[in-house]
PDB file of C-alpha atoms in Angstrom:
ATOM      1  CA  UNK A  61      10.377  -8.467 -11.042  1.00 66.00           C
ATOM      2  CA  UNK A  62       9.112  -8.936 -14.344  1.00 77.00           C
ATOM      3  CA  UNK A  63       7.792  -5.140 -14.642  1.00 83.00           C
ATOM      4  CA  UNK A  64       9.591  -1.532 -16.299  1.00 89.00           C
ATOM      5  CA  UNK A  65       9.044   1.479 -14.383  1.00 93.00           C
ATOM      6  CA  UNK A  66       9.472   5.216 -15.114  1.00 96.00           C
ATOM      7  CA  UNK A  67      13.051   6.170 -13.579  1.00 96.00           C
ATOM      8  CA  UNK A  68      12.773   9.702 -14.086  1.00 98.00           C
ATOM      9  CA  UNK A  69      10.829  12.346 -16.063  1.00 98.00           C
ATOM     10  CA  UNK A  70      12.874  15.137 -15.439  1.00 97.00           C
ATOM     11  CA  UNK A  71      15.995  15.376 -13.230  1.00 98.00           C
ATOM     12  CA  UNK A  72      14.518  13.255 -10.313  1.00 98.00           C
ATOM     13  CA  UNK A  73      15.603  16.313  -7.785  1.00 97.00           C
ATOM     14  CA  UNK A  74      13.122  18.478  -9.610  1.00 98.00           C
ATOM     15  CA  UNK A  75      10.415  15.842  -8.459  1.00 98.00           C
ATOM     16  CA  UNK A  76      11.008  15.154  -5.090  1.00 98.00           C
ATOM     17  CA  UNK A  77      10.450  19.204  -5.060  1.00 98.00           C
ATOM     18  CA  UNK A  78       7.281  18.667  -6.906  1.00 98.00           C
ATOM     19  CA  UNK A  79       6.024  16.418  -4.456  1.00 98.00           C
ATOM     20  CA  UNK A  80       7.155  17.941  -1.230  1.00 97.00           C
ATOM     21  CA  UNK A  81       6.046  21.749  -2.762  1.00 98.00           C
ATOM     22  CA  UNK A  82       2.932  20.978  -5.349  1.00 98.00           C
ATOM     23  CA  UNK A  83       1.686  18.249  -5.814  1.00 98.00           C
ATOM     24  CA  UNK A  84       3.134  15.137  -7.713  1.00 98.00           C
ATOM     25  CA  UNK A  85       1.612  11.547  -9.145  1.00 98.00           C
ATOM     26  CA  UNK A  86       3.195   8.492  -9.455  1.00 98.00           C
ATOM     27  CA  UNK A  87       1.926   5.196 -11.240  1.00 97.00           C
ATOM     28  CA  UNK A  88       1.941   2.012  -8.431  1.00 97.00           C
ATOM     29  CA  UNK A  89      -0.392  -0.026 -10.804  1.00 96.00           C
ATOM     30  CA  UNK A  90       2.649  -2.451 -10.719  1.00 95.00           C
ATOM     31  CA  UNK A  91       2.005  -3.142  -6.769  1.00 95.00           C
ATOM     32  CA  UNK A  92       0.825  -6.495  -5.993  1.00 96.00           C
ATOM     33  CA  UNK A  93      -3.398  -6.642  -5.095  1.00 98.00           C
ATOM     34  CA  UNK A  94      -4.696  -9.131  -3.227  1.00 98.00           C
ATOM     35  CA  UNK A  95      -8.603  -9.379  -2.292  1.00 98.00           C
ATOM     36  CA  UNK A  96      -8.681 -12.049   0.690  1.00 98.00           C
ATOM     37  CA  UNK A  97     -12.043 -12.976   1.723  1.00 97.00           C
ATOM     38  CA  UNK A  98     -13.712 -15.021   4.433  1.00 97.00           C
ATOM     39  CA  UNK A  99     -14.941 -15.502   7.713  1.00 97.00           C
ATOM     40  CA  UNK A 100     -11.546 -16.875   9.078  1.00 97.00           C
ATOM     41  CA  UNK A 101      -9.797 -14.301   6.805  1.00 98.00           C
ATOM     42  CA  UNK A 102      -8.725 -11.895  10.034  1.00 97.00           C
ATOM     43  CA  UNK A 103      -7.413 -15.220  11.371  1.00 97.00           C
ATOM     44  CA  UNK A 104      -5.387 -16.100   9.093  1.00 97.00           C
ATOM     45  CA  UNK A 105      -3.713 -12.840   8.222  1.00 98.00           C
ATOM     46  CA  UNK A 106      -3.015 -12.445  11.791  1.00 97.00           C
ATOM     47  CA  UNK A 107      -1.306 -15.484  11.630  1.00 97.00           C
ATOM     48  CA  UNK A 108       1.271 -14.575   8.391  1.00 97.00           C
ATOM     49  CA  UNK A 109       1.707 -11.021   9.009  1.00 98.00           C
ATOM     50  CA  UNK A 110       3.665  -9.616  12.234  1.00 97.00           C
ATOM     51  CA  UNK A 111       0.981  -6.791  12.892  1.00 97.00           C
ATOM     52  CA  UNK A 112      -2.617  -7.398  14.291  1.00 97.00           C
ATOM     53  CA  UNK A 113      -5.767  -7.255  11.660  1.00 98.00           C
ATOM     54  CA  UNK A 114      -8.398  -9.041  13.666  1.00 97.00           C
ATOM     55  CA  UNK A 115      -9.092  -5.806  15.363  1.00 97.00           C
ATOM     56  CA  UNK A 116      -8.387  -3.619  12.199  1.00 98.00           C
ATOM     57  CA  UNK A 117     -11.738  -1.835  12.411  1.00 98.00           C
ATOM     58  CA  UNK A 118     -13.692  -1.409   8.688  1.00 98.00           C
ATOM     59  CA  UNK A 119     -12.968   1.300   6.814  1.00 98.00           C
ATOM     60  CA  UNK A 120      -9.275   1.381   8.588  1.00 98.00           C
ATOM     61  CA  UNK A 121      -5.636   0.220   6.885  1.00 98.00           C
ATOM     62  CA  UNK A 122      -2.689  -0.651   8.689  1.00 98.00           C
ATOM     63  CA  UNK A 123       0.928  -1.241   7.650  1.00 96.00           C
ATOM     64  CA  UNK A 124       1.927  -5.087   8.015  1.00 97.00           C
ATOM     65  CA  UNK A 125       4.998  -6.840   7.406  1.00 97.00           C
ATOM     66  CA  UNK A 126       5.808 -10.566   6.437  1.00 97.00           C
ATOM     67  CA  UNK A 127       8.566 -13.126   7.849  1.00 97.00           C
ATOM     68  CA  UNK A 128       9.807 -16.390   6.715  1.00 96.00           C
ATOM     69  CA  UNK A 129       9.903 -18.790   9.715  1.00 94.00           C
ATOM     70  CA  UNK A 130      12.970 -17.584  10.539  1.00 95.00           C
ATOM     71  CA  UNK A 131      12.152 -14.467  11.283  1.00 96.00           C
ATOM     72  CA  UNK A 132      13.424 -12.526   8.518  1.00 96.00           C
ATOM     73  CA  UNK A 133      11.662 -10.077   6.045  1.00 96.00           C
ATOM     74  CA  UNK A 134       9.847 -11.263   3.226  1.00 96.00           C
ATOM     75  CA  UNK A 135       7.835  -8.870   1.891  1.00 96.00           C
ATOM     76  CA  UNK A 136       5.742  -5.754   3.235  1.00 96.00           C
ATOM     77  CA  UNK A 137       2.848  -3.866   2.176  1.00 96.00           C
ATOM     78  CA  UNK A 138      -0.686  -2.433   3.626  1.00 97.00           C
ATOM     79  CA  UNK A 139      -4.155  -4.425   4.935  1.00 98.00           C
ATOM     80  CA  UNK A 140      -7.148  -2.225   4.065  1.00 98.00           C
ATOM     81  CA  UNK A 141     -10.331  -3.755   6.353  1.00 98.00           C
ATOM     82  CA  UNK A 142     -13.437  -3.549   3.675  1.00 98.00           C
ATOM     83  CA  UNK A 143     -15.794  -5.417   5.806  1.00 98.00           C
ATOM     84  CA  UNK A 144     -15.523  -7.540   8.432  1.00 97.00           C
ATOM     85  CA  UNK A 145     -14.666 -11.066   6.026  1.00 97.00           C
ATOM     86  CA  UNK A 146     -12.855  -9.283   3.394  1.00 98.00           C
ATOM     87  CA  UNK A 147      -9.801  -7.291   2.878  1.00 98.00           C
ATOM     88  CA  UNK A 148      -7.654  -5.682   0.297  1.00 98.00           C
ATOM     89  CA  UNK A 149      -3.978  -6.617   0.672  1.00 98.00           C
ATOM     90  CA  UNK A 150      -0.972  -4.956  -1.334  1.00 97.00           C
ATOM     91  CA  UNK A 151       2.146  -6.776  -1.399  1.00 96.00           C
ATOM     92  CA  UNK A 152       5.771  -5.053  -3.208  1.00 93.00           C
ATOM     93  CA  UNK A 153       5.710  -5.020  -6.995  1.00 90.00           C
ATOM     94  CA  UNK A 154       8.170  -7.975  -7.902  1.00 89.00           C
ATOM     95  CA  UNK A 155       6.582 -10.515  -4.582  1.00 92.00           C
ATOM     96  CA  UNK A 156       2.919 -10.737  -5.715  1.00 94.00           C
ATOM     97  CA  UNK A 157       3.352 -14.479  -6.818  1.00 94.00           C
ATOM     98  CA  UNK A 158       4.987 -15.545  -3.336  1.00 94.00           C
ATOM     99  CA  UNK A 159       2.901 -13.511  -1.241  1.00 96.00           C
ATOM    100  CA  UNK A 160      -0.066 -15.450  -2.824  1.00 96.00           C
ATOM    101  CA  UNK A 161       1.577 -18.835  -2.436  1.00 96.00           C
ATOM    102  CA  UNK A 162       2.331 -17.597   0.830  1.00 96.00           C
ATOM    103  CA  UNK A 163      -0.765 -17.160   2.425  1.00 96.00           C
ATOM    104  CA  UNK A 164      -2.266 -20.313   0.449  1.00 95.00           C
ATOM    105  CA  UNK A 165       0.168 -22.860   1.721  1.00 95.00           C
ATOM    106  CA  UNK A 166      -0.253 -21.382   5.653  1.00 95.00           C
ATOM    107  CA  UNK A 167      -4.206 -21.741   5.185  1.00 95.00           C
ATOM    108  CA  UNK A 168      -3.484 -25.594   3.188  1.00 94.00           C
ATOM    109  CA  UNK A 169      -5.089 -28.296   5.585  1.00 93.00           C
ATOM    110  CA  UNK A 170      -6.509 -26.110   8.548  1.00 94.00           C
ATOM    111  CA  UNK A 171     -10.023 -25.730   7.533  1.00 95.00           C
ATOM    112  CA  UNK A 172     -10.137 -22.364   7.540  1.00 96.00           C
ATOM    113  CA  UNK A 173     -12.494 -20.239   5.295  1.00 97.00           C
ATOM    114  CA  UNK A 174     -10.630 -17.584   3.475  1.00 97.00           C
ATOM    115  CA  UNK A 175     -10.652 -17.276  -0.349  1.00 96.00           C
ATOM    116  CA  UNK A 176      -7.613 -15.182  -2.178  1.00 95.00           C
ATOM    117  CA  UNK A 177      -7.780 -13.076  -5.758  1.00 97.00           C
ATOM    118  CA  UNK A 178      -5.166 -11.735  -7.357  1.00 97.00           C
ATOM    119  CA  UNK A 179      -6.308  -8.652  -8.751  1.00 97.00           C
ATOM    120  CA  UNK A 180      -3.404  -7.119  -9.617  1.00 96.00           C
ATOM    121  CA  UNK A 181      -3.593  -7.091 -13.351  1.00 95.00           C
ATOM    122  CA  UNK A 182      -7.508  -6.049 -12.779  1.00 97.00           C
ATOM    123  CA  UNK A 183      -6.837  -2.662 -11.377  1.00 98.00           C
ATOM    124  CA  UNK A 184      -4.730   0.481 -11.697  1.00 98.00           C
ATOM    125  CA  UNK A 185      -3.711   2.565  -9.170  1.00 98.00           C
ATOM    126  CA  UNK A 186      -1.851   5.797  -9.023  1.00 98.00           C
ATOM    127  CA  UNK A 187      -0.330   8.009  -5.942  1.00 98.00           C
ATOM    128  CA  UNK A 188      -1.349  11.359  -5.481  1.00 98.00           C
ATOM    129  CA  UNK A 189       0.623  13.514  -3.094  1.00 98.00           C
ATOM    130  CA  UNK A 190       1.970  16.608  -1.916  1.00 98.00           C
ATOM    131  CA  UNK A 191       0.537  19.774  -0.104  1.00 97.00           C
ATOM    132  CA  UNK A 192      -2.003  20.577  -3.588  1.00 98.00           C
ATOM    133  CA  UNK A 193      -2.775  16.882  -3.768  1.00 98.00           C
ATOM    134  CA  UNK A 194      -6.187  17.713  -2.080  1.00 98.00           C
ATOM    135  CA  UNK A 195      -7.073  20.320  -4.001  1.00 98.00           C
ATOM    136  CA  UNK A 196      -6.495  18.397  -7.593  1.00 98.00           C
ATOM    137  CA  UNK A 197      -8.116  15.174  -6.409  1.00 98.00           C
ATOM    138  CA  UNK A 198     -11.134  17.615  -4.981  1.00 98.00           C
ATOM    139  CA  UNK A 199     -11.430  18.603  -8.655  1.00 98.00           C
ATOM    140  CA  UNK A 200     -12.898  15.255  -9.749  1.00 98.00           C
ATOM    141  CA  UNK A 201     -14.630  13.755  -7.130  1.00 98.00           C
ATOM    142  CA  UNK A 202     -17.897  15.032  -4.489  1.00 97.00           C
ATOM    143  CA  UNK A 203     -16.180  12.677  -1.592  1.00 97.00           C
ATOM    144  CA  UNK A 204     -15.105  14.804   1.375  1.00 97.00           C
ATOM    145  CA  UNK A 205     -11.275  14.884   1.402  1.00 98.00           C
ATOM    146  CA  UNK A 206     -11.363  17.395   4.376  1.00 97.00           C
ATOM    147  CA  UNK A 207      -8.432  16.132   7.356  1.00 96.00           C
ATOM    148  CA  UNK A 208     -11.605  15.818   9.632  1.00 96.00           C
ATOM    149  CA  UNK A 209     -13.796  14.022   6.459  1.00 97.00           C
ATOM    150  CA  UNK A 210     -10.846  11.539   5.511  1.00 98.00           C
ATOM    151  CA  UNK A 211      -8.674  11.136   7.877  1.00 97.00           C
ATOM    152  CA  UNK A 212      -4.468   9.306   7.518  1.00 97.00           C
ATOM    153  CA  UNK A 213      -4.951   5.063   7.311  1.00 97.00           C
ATOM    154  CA  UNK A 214      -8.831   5.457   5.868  1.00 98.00           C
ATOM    155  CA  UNK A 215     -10.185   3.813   3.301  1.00 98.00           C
ATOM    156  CA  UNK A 216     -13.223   5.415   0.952  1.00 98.00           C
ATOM    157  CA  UNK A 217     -14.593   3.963  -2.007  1.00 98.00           C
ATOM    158  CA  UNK A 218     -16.117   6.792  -4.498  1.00 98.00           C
ATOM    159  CA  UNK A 219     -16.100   8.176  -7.580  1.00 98.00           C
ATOM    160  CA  UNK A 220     -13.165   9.856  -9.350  1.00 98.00           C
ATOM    161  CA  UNK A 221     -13.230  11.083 -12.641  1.00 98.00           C
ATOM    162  CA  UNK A 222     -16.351   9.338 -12.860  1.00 98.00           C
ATOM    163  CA  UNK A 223     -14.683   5.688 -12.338  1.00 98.00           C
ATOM    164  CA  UNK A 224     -15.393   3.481  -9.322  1.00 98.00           C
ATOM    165  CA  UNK A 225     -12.233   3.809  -6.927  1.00 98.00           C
ATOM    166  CA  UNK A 226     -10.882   2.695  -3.799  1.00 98.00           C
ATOM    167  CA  UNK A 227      -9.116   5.753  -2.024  1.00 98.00           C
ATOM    168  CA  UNK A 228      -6.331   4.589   0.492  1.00 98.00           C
ATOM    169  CA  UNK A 229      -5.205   7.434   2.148  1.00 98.00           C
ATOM    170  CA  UNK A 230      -1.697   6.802   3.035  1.00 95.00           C
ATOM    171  CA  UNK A 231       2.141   8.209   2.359  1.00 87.00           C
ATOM    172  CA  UNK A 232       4.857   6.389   1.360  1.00 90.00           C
ATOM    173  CA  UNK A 233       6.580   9.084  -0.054  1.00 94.00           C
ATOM    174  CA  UNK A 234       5.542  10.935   3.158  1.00 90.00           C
ATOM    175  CA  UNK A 235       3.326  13.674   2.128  1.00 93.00           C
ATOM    176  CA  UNK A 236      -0.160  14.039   2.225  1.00 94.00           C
ATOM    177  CA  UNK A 237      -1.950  11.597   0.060  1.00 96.00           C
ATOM    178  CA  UNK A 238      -4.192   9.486  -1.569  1.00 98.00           C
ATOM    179  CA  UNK A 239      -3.702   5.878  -3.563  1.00 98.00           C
ATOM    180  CA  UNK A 240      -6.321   5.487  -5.903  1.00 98.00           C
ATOM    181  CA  UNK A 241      -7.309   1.457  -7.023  1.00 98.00           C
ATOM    182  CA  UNK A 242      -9.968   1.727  -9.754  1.00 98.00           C
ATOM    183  CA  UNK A 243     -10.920  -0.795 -12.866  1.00 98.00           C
ATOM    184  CA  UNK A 244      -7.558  -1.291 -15.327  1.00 98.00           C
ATOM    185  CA  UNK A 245      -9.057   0.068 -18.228  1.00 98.00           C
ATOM    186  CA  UNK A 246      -9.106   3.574 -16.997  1.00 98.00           C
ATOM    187  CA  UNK A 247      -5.405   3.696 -16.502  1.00 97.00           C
ATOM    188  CA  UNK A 248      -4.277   6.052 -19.065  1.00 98.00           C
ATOM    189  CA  UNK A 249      -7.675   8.489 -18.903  1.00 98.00           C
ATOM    190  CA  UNK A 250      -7.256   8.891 -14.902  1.00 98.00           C
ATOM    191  CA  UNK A 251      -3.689   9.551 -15.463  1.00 98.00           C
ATOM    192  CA  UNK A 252      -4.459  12.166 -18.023  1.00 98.00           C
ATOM    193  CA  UNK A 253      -7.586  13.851 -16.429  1.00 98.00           C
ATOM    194  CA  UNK A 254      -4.846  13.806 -12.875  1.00 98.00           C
ATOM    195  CA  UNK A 255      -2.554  15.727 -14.578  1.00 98.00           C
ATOM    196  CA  UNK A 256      -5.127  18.347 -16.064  1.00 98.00           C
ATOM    197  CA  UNK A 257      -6.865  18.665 -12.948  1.00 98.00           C
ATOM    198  CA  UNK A 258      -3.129  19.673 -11.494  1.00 98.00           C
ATOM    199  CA  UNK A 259      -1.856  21.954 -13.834  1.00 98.00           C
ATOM    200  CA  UNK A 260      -2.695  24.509 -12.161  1.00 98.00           C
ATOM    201  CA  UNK A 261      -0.635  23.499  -9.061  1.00 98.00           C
ATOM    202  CA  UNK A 262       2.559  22.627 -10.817  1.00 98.00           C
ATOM    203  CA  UNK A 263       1.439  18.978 -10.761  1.00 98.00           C
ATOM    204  CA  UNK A 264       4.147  16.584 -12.276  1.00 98.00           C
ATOM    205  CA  UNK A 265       5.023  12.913 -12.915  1.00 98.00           C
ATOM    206  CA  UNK A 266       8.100  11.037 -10.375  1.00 98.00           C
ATOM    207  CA  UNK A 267       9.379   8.411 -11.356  1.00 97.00           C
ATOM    208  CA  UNK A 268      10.808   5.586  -8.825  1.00 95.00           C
ATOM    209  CA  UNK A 269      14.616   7.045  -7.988  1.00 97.00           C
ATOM    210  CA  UNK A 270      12.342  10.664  -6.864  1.00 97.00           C
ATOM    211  CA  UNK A 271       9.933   8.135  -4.850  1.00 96.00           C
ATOM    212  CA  UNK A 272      13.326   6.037  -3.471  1.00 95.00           C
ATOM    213  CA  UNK A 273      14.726   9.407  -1.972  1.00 95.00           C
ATOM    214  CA  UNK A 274      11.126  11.055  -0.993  1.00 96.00           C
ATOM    215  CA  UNK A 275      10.507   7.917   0.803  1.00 93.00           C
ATOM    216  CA  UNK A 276      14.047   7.575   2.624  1.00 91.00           C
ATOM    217  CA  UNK A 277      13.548  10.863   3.849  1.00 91.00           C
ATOM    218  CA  UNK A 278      10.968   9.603   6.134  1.00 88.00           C
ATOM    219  CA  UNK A 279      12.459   6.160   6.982  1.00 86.00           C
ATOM    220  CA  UNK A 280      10.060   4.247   4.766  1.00 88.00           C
ATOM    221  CA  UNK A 281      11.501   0.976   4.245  1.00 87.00           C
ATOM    222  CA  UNK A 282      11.822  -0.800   0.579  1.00 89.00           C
ATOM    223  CA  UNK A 283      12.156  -4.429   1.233  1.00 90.00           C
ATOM    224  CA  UNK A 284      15.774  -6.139  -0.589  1.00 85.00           C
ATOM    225  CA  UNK A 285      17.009  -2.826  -1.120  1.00 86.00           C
ATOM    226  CA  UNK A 286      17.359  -2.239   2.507  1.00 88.00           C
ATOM    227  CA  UNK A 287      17.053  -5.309   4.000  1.00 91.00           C
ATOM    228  CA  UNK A 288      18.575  -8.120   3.098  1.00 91.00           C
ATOM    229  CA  UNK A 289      18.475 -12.170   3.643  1.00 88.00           C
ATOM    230  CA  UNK A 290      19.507 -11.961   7.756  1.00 93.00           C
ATOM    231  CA  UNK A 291      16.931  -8.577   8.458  1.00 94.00           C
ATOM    232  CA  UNK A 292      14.410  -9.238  10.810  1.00 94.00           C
ATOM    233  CA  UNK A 293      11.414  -6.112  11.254  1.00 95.00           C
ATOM    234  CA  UNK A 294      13.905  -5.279  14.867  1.00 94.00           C
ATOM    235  CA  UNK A 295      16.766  -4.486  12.603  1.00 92.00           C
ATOM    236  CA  UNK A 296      15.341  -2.144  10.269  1.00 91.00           C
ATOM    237  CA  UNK A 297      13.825  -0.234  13.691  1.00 92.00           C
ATOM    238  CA  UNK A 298      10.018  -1.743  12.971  1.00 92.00           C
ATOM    239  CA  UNK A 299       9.351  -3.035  16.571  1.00 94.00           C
ATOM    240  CA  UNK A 300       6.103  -0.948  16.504  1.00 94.00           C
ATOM    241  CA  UNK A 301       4.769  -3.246  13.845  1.00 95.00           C
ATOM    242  CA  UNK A 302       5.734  -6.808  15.551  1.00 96.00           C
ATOM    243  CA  UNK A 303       2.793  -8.035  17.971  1.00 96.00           C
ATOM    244  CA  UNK A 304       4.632 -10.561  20.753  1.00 94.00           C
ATOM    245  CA  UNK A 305       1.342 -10.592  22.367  1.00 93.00           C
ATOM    246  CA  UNK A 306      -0.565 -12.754  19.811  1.00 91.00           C
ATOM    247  CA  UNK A 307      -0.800 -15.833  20.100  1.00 86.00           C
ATOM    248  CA  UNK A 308       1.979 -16.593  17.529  1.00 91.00           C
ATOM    249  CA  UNK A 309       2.664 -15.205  13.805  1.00 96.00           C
ATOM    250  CA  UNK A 310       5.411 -17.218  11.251  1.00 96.00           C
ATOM    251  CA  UNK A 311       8.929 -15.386  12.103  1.00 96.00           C
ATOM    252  CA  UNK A 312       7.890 -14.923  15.606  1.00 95.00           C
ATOM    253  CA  UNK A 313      10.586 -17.284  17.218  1.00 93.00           C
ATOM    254  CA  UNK A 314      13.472 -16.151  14.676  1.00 93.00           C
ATOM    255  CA  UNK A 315      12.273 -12.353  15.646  1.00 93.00           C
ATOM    256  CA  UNK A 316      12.191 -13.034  19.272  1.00 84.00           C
ATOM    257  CA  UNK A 317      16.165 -14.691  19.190  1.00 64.00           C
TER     258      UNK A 317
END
């Protein structure tokens, strides 16, 4: 898309190690952020996604991928349940746009209730992970990061750093971890105060070729770089995330060919 990313910082072998050793942060402000609210919102994303979210309990976030009607991938991303009429949808960095025109034009005329922002531009957000990613983020915030206290696919919002922030804790890159969402404007001070509250753990910056390999390792798709126009979520071995027992979802007939 329209965005410039970090490549490297250093030789990007040096920070895969950094992030499967220490402890390693990425910036993923550039992901798209959508807040979808409404009391026909678990509806509706049922409907567009392949995955279930009507039963996504609160506080939970779950992996969901998007076909075009004939069943091939459009875009991917994760659903995070914040109560039980609103959620907090990412979408990949360069398919914000369509996603959003996406989900209007399947809602257009049906009389449901759900409401869409795109918040993208209105927060930052920055991975933390790796085996000391605990231990830095524990630095800067009272919330219980314990495996028992936070637990993998939870959401917590809290304060880091002192800024207002919504803690996914997921793993792209495959390692323990935490996404942190909090207000734009603290971008460059959470990044900083991050990598001071690391330093001690050999904390260091990836860039996206380190996060391509880190995340191929564990067979973590990235949408048009390994799919292409003809993949369907059964060709790139993501059956577990395709419901056939909905009702229907777009893609389902092209899937089910």
């Amino acid at each position: 898309g329209p965005w410039r990313r970090p490549y490297s910082y250093t030789a990007p072998q040096e920070e895969c190690l950094a992030v499967r050793e220490r402890v390693g942060i990425i910036d993923v402000s550039t992901l798209g952020k959508l807040d979808v609210r409404g009391r026909d919102a678990p509806a509706l994303l049922d409907r567009v996604y392949t995955h279930r979210f009507s039963d996504l309990r609160t506080g939970r976030i779950r992996y969901g991928i998007l076909c075009a009607d004939n069943g091939t991938i459009m875009d991917d991303g994760t659903v995070s349940r914040l109560a039980d009429d609103r959620y907090f949808v990412t979408t990949t960095t360069g398919n914000i746009e369509l996603i959003e025109e996406w989900f209007k034009w399947w809602s257009a005329g049906t009389g449901m209730c759900v409401h869409y922002t795109n918040v993208t531009s209105a927060y930052a957000a920055i991975n933390v992970a790796g085996p000391r990613a605990r231990e830095t983020l524990a630095k800067l915030t009272d919330l219980d990061l314990s495996p028992k206290g936070f637990r993998y696919m939870r959401l917590k919002q809290a304060e880091v750093a002192g800024a207002p922030t919504l803690l996914l804790k997921i793993g792209f890159v495959g390692e323990t971890g935490w996404e942190l969402h909090f207000p734009a404007e603290y971008g460059e001070y959470m990044w900083d105060t991050l990598m001071e509250a690391g330093e001690e753990f050999g904390i260091a910056p990836f860039g996206v070729e380190a996060q391509r390999i880190l995340r191929l390792e564990k067979k973590h798709i990235i949408v048009t770089q390994d799919t292409d126009a003809v993949t369907n979520p059964l060709d790139a071995d993501s059956a577990w995330a395709v419901k056939f027992d909905k009702e229907d979802f777009i893609g389902r007939g092209g899937i089910a060919e």
